[in-house]
Amino acid sequence: MIALGVQPRILVVALRRLGDVLLTTPLIRSLKRAWPAAAIDVLVFRGTEGILAGNDDVGSVVTLAERPARGESLALLRRLWRRYDLALSTQSGDRPTLFSWAAGRRSVGFVDAAGIAARLKWLALDFPVLATGGLHRVDDVLRLAEAIGIPPVPEVVAPKGPMPSGIAPDRPYAVIHAAPMFRYKRWTLDGWQVLAAGLDARGLAVLATGGPADRAYLDEVWTGQPGVCRLDGTLPWPQLAALIAGARVYLGPDTSVTHLAAASGTATVALYGPTDPRLWGPWPAGGLGAPWDAAGTIQNRHNVWLVQNPPSCPWAILPCQQEGCLRRLDSHSQCLDELTVSQVLSAVDAALASPAPARMGASGAAG
């Protein structure tokens, strides 16, 4: 382990989307376990800081616009200059590497194998780590912990806050988060509606969550569904996390909220299409154990059931890791369009049949 003193100041740079920031929390936890008295700050894009709310490992959060003006970036560089004993970049890009190098008296980060910029980064960083593919994002980011000689702690830390009063029903409930960021990760409108009816038939109240920007799409999903209690746009991240933690089961596509649900320990049913779960599958509470397979009908790891539809892929290459069948963000994905409600409900039934201790700690695979 590198020597930093008893109360070091540490900066973690995670300039990515919400789910990526959440999957950086195992690195932050590893740092906090290695240096319990450390003050750990995190640099993120403005608008993603909520995913770190209530995280006891984080001292403060520094934000930057995703497309900042030159003056904002320069001002932040001056503000952070050599302020930290250690700074870690969780990406190999120029901007996060620059902030890591500038902020830390010692710096760690990923570096690509080739290119002029890569050679400069190899020289600039005190602990450069070769950027490689093929690892789950959590395992990948924990390579930074190993590079500085500290034990990796593979625990995703969800936002923490109180359960919102007057929202959770007085009977067991399910949470559905139907809206991913991009169209190509969506399931069908009919699928969600019939699924909600199936949950109701199993004695569960159905709560539907979503962000303010999801309102128009969720109007399409839940119109004519009076039994579904809509909470979209009403809950900050800590309260959303508390609501999901109290659910009997959570269901959602490949989205940051699904990663949050998996980390909370709640029985989580994740609907995956083009995304490769080996790299970006939900990370269960207590760790992944056996890696996700590339494709399967229903796979189970700890408290997560991952549902895919391999036979429907027209190119037989699921997961294709592409932006839908049309290779653009607003594309459909045939593998999700043809995913049946019966298959999803099979995963739900397996999740509901699993006793709470098994959901938190068991591991296995099916399909």
Coordinates of C-alpha atoms in Angstrom, one line a residue:
M1 CA 0.0 0.0 0.0
I2 CA 1.4 3.4 -0.9
A3 CA 2.1 5.8 2.0
L4 CA -0.3 8.7 2.2
G5 CA -0.4 9.5 5.9
V6 CA -3.2 9.0 8.4
Q7 CA -5.7 11.6 7.1
P8 CA -5.1 11.9 3.4
R9 CA -7.2 13.9 0.9
I10 CA -8.2 11.8 -2.0
L11 CA -10.1 12.7 -5.2
V12 CA -11.9 10.2 -7.5
V13 CA -12.7 11.4 -11.0
A14 CA -15.8 9.8 -12.5
L15 CA -17.0 11.9 -15.4
R16 CA -19.6 9.5 -16.8
R17 CA -23.3 8.8 -16.7
L18 CA -25.3 7.9 -13.5
G19 CA -24.9 4.2 -13.6
D20 CA -21.2 4.5 -14.2
V21 CA -20.8 6.8 -11.2
L22 CA -22.7 4.2 -9.1
L23 CA -20.4 1.5 -10.2
T24 CA -17.4 3.6 -9.1
T25 CA -18.5 3.3 -5.5
P26 CA -16.7 0.0 -4.9
L27 CA -13.4 1.9 -5.6
I28 CA -14.4 4.7 -3.2
R29 CA -15.3 2.1 -0.5
S30 CA -11.9 0.4 -1.1
L31 CA -10.1 3.7 -0.5
K32 CA -12.2 4.4 2.7
R33 CA -11.4 0.9 4.1
A34 CA -7.7 1.4 3.4
W35 CA -7.6 4.9 4.9
P36 CA -10.6 5.2 7.3
A37 CA -9.7 8.8 8.2
A38 CA -9.4 9.9 4.6
A39 CA -11.5 12.8 3.2
I40 CA -12.6 11.4 -0.2
D41 CA -14.1 13.8 -2.8
V42 CA -15.6 12.8 -6.1
L43 CA -15.6 14.8 -9.3
V44 CA -18.7 14.0 -11.5
F45 CA -20.8 15.6 -14.2
R46 CA -23.4 18.0 -12.9
G47 CA -26.7 16.2 -12.6
T48 CA -25.2 12.8 -11.6
E49 CA -24.2 13.8 -8.0
G50 CA -27.5 12.6 -6.6
I51 CA -26.5 8.9 -7.0
L52 CA -23.9 9.5 -4.3
A53 CA -26.3 11.1 -1.8
G54 CA -26.0 9.6 1.7
N55 CA -22.9 7.7 0.8
D56 CA -20.8 7.7 4.1
D57 CA -17.6 7.0 2.2
V58 CA -17.8 10.3 0.3
G59 CA -16.7 13.6 1.9
S60 CA -18.0 16.0 -0.8
V61 CA -18.9 16.0 -4.4
V62 CA -17.4 18.4 -7.0
T63 CA -19.4 18.9 -10.2
L64 CA -18.6 20.0 -13.7
A65 CA -20.9 20.6 -16.7
E66 CA -20.8 17.8 -19.2
R67 CA -19.9 20.3 -21.9
P68 CA -18.3 23.1 -19.9
A69 CA -17.1 26.4 -21.2
R70 CA -13.3 26.7 -21.3
G71 CA -13.4 29.2 -18.4
E72 CA -15.2 26.7 -16.2
S73 CA -12.7 23.9 -16.8
L74 CA -9.7 26.3 -16.2
A75 CA -11.3 27.6 -13.0
L76 CA -11.8 24.1 -11.7
L77 CA -8.2 23.1 -12.6
R78 CA -6.9 26.1 -10.6
R79 CA -9.2 25.2 -7.7
L80 CA -8.1 21.6 -7.6
W81 CA -4.4 22.1 -8.3
R82 CA -2.3 19.8 -6.1
R83 CA -5.1 19.9 -3.5
Y84 CA -5.1 16.2 -2.9
D85 CA -2.6 13.6 -1.7
L86 CA -3.9 11.1 -4.3
A87 CA -6.2 11.5 -7.3
L88 CA -7.6 8.6 -9.3
S89 CA -9.1 8.8 -12.8
T90 CA -11.6 6.0 -13.6
Q91 CA -11.4 6.7 -17.3
S92 CA -8.6 6.8 -19.9
G93 CA -10.0 10.0 -21.6
D94 CA -8.0 13.2 -21.8
R95 CA -10.2 15.3 -19.5
P96 CA -10.5 12.9 -16.5
T97 CA -6.8 12.1 -16.8
L98 CA -5.9 15.8 -16.8
F99 CA -8.0 16.5 -13.7
S100 CA -6.4 13.6 -11.9
W101 CA -2.9 14.6 -12.7
A102 CA -3.5 18.3 -11.8
A103 CA -5.4 17.6 -8.6
G104 CA -3.2 14.9 -7.0
R105 CA 0.3 15.1 -5.8
R106 CA 0.2 11.4 -6.7
S107 CA -2.1 10.2 -9.5
V108 CA -3.5 7.0 -10.7
G109 CA -5.5 6.3 -13.9
F110 CA -6.3 4.2 -16.9
V111 CA -4.2 4.7 -20.0
D112 CA -4.7 3.3 -23.5
A113 CA -2.1 1.0 -25.1
A114 CA -1.1 3.2 -28.0
G115 CA -1.1 6.8 -29.3
I116 CA 0.8 10.0 -28.6
A117 CA -1.7 11.0 -25.9
A118 CA -1.3 7.6 -24.2
R119 CA 2.5 8.0 -24.1
L120 CA 2.1 11.3 -22.4
K121 CA -0.3 9.8 -19.8
W122 CA 2.1 7.0 -19.1
L123 CA 4.7 9.6 -18.2
A124 CA 2.4 11.9 -16.3
L125 CA 0.6 9.5 -14.0
D126 CA 2.5 8.0 -11.0
F127 CA 0.5 4.8 -11.3
P128 CA -0.7 4.2 -14.9
V129 CA -2.9 1.2 -15.4
L130 CA -3.4 -0.3 -18.9
A131 CA -7.0 0.1 -20.1
T132 CA -8.2 -3.3 -21.2
G133 CA -11.6 -4.8 -22.2
G134 CA -13.5 -7.9 -21.2
L135 CA -14.0 -7.1 -17.5
H136 CA -17.2 -6.1 -15.7
R137 CA -17.0 -2.4 -14.9
V138 CA -16.8 -3.0 -11.2
D139 CA -13.9 -5.5 -11.6
D140 CA -12.2 -3.1 -14.0
V141 CA -12.4 0.0 -11.8
L142 CA -11.1 -2.0 -8.8
R143 CA -7.9 -2.6 -10.8
L144 CA -7.0 1.0 -9.7
A145 CA -7.2 -0.1 -6.0
E146 CA -4.8 -3.0 -6.8
A147 CA -2.4 -0.6 -8.6
I148 CA -1.8 1.3 -5.3
G149 CA -1.7 -1.9 -3.2
I150 CA -5.0 -1.7 -1.3
P151 CA -7.5 -4.6 -1.1
P152 CA -10.4 -4.2 -3.5
V153 CA -13.9 -4.1 -1.9
P154 CA -16.4 -5.2 -4.5
E155 CA -19.5 -3.5 -2.9
V156 CA -21.7 -1.1 -4.8
V157 CA -23.0 1.5 -2.4
A158 CA -26.6 2.8 -3.1
P159 CA -27.8 6.2 -2.1
K160 CA -29.1 6.3 1.5
G161 CA -32.0 8.2 2.9
P162 CA -35.3 7.8 4.8
M163 CA -38.3 6.0 3.4
P164 CA -40.7 8.6 2.1
S165 CA -43.7 8.9 4.4
G166 CA -47.2 8.2 3.0
I167 CA -45.9 6.6 -0.3
A168 CA -45.2 3.0 0.5
P169 CA -48.5 1.0 0.6
D170 CA -49.5 -1.1 3.6
R171 CA -49.1 -4.4 1.8
P172 CA -46.2 -6.0 -0.1
Y173 CA -45.3 -4.0 -3.3
A174 CA -43.3 -4.2 -6.5
V175 CA -41.5 -1.3 -8.1
I176 CA -41.3 -1.0 -11.8
H177 CA -38.9 1.5 -13.4
A178 CA -39.9 1.2 -17.1
A179 CA -37.9 4.0 -18.7
P180 CA -34.2 3.7 -19.6
M181 CA -32.2 6.6 -20.9
F182 CA -32.3 5.4 -24.5
R183 CA -35.1 4.0 -26.8
Y184 CA -33.1 0.9 -27.8
K185 CA -33.2 -0.4 -24.2
R186 CA -37.0 -0.2 -23.9
W187 CA -39.4 -3.1 -23.5
T188 CA -42.9 -2.9 -25.1
L189 CA -45.8 -0.9 -23.7
D190 CA -48.0 -4.0 -23.7
G191 CA -45.3 -5.9 -21.9
W192 CA -45.2 -3.5 -19.0
Q193 CA -49.0 -3.3 -18.8
V194 CA -49.6 -7.1 -18.7
L195 CA -46.7 -7.5 -16.3
A196 CA -48.3 -5.0 -13.9
A197 CA -51.5 -7.0 -14.0
G198 CA -49.5 -10.1 -13.3
L199 CA -47.9 -8.5 -10.3
D200 CA -51.3 -7.4 -9.0
A201 CA -52.6 -11.0 -9.4
R202 CA -49.7 -12.1 -7.2
G203 CA -51.0 -9.8 -4.4
L204 CA -48.5 -7.0 -5.0
A205 CA -49.2 -3.3 -5.1
V206 CA -47.5 -1.8 -8.2
L207 CA -45.5 1.4 -7.8
A208 CA -44.1 3.0 -11.0
T209 CA -41.0 5.3 -10.8
G210 CA -39.2 7.4 -13.4
G211 CA -37.5 10.7 -13.8
P212 CA -39.1 14.0 -14.8
A213 CA -37.9 13.7 -18.4
D214 CA -39.7 10.3 -18.6
R215 CA -43.2 11.7 -18.1
A216 CA -44.4 11.5 -21.8
Y217 CA -43.2 8.0 -22.3
L218 CA -44.6 6.8 -19.0
D219 CA -47.9 8.4 -19.9
E220 CA -48.0 6.0 -22.8
V221 CA -47.0 3.0 -20.6
W222 CA -49.4 3.6 -17.8
T223 CA -52.5 5.2 -19.4
G224 CA -55.5 3.1 -18.6
Q225 CA -53.7 1.4 -15.7
P226 CA -55.6 2.7 -12.6
G227 CA -54.0 0.0 -10.4
V228 CA -50.5 1.4 -10.9
C229 CA -49.4 4.1 -8.5
R230 CA -47.2 6.5 -10.4
L231 CA -44.3 8.2 -8.6
D232 CA -42.3 9.4 -11.6
G233 CA -40.5 12.7 -11.0
T234 CA -41.4 12.8 -7.3
L235 CA -38.5 11.1 -5.5
P236 CA -34.9 12.2 -5.0
W237 CA -32.3 9.5 -5.2
P238 CA -32.1 8.6 -1.5
Q239 CA -35.8 8.3 -1.1
L240 CA -36.0 6.3 -4.4
A241 CA -33.4 3.9 -3.0
A242 CA -35.3 3.5 0.3
L243 CA -38.5 2.8 -1.6
I244 CA -36.8 0.1 -3.7
A245 CA -35.1 -1.4 -0.7
G246 CA -38.5 -2.0 0.9
A247 CA -40.0 -3.6 -2.2
R248 CA -40.8 -7.3 -2.5
V249 CA -39.4 -7.2 -6.1
Y250 CA -38.1 -4.6 -8.5
L251 CA -38.3 -4.8 -12.3
G252 CA -36.5 -2.6 -14.8
P253 CA -34.5 -2.5 -18.0
D254 CA -30.7 -1.7 -18.3
T255 CA -30.7 1.6 -16.4
S256 CA -29.0 3.2 -13.4
V257 CA -32.0 2.5 -11.2
T258 CA -31.7 -1.2 -11.9
H259 CA -28.1 -1.1 -10.8
L260 CA -29.3 0.7 -7.7
A261 CA -31.9 -1.9 -7.0
A262 CA -29.4 -4.7 -7.3
A263 CA -27.1 -3.0 -4.8
S264 CA -29.9 -2.5 -2.4
G265 CA -30.4 -6.2 -1.9
T266 CA -34.0 -6.2 -3.2
A267 CA -35.0 -9.1 -5.4
T268 CA -34.3 -7.5 -8.8
V269 CA -35.5 -8.6 -12.3
A270 CA -33.5 -6.9 -15.0
L271 CA -34.6 -7.0 -18.6
Y272 CA -31.5 -6.9 -20.9
G273 CA -31.3 -6.6 -24.7
P274 CA -28.2 -5.5 -26.6
T275 CA -26.1 -4.7 -23.5
D276 CA -23.4 -7.3 -22.6
P277 CA -24.1 -8.3 -19.0
R278 CA -20.5 -9.6 -18.7
L279 CA -19.5 -6.0 -18.7
W280 CA -22.5 -4.1 -17.5
G281 CA -24.8 -6.5 -15.7
P282 CA -26.3 -5.6 -12.4
W283 CA -23.9 -6.1 -9.5
P284 CA -25.8 -7.9 -6.7
A285 CA -25.6 -7.0 -3.0
G286 CA -22.7 -8.9 -1.6
G287 CA -20.8 -9.2 -4.9
L288 CA -21.3 -10.9 -8.2
G289 CA -19.6 -14.3 -7.5
A290 CA -19.7 -16.1 -10.8
P291 CA -19.6 -13.7 -13.8
W292 CA -22.8 -13.3 -15.9
D293 CA -22.9 -15.4 -19.0
A294 CA -23.1 -13.5 -22.3
A295 CA -26.6 -14.7 -22.9
G296 CA -29.2 -16.9 -21.3
T297 CA -33.0 -17.1 -20.9
I298 CA -33.0 -16.4 -17.1
Q299 CA -29.8 -16.1 -15.1
N300 CA -29.6 -15.7 -11.4
R301 CA -26.8 -14.3 -9.2
H302 CA -27.6 -13.6 -5.6
N303 CA -30.6 -11.2 -5.5
V304 CA -30.7 -10.5 -9.2
W305 CA -32.5 -12.3 -12.0
L306 CA -31.3 -11.3 -15.5
V307 CA -33.8 -11.9 -18.3
Q308 CA -32.7 -12.0 -22.0
N309 CA -34.2 -13.3 -25.3
P310 CA -31.4 -14.8 -27.3
P311 CA -33.5 -16.7 -29.9
S312 CA -35.0 -13.5 -31.2
C313 CA -31.8 -11.8 -32.3
P314 CA -31.8 -11.7 -36.1
W315 CA -28.0 -12.0 -36.3
A316 CA -27.8 -14.6 -33.5
I317 CA -25.2 -12.5 -31.7
L318 CA -26.9 -11.4 -28.5
P319 CA -25.6 -9.4 -26.8
C320 CA -24.6 -7.4 -29.8
Q321 CA -23.4 -4.4 -27.8
Q322 CA -25.0 -2.1 -30.5
E323 CA -27.5 0.7 -30.2
G324 CA -30.4 -1.4 -31.2
C325 CA -31.2 -3.1 -34.5
L326 CA -30.8 0.2 -36.4
R327 CA -27.5 1.1 -34.6
R328 CA -28.8 4.4 -33.2
L329 CA -30.1 5.6 -29.8
D330 CA -33.7 5.8 -31.0
S331 CA -33.7 2.4 -32.5
H332 CA -35.9 -0.6 -31.5
S333 CA -34.3 -3.8 -30.3
Q334 CA -35.9 -7.0 -31.6
C335 CA -34.6 -9.0 -28.7
L336 CA -36.6 -6.8 -26.3
D337 CA -39.6 -6.3 -28.6
E338 CA -40.1 -10.1 -28.7
L339 CA -39.4 -10.7 -25.0
T340 CA -42.5 -12.3 -23.6
V341 CA -44.3 -11.4 -20.4
S342 CA -44.5 -15.1 -19.4
Q343 CA -40.7 -15.3 -19.4
V344 CA -40.4 -12.1 -17.2
L345 CA -43.1 -13.5 -14.9
S346 CA -41.1 -16.7 -14.6
A347 CA -38.2 -14.7 -13.3
V348 CA -40.6 -12.8 -10.9
D349 CA -41.9 -16.1 -9.5
A350 CA -38.4 -17.3 -8.9
A351 CA -37.5 -14.1 -7.2
L352 CA -40.6 -14.2 -5.0
A353 CA -40.1 -17.8 -4.1
S354 CA -36.5 -17.2 -2.9
P355 CA -36.4 -16.5 0.8
A356 CA -34.8 -13.2 1.9
P357 CA -31.5 -14.7 3.1
A358 CA -31.1 -16.5 -0.2
R359 CA -31.8 -13.4 -2.2
M360 CA -29.1 -11.6 -0.3
G361 CA -26.4 -14.3 -0.5
A362 CA -27.1 -17.3 -2.7
S363 CA -25.5 -17.6 -6.2
G364 CA -26.5 -19.7 -9.2
A365 CA -27.3 -19.6 -12.8
A366 CA -30.1 -20.9 -15.0
G367 CA -30.8 -20.8 -18.7

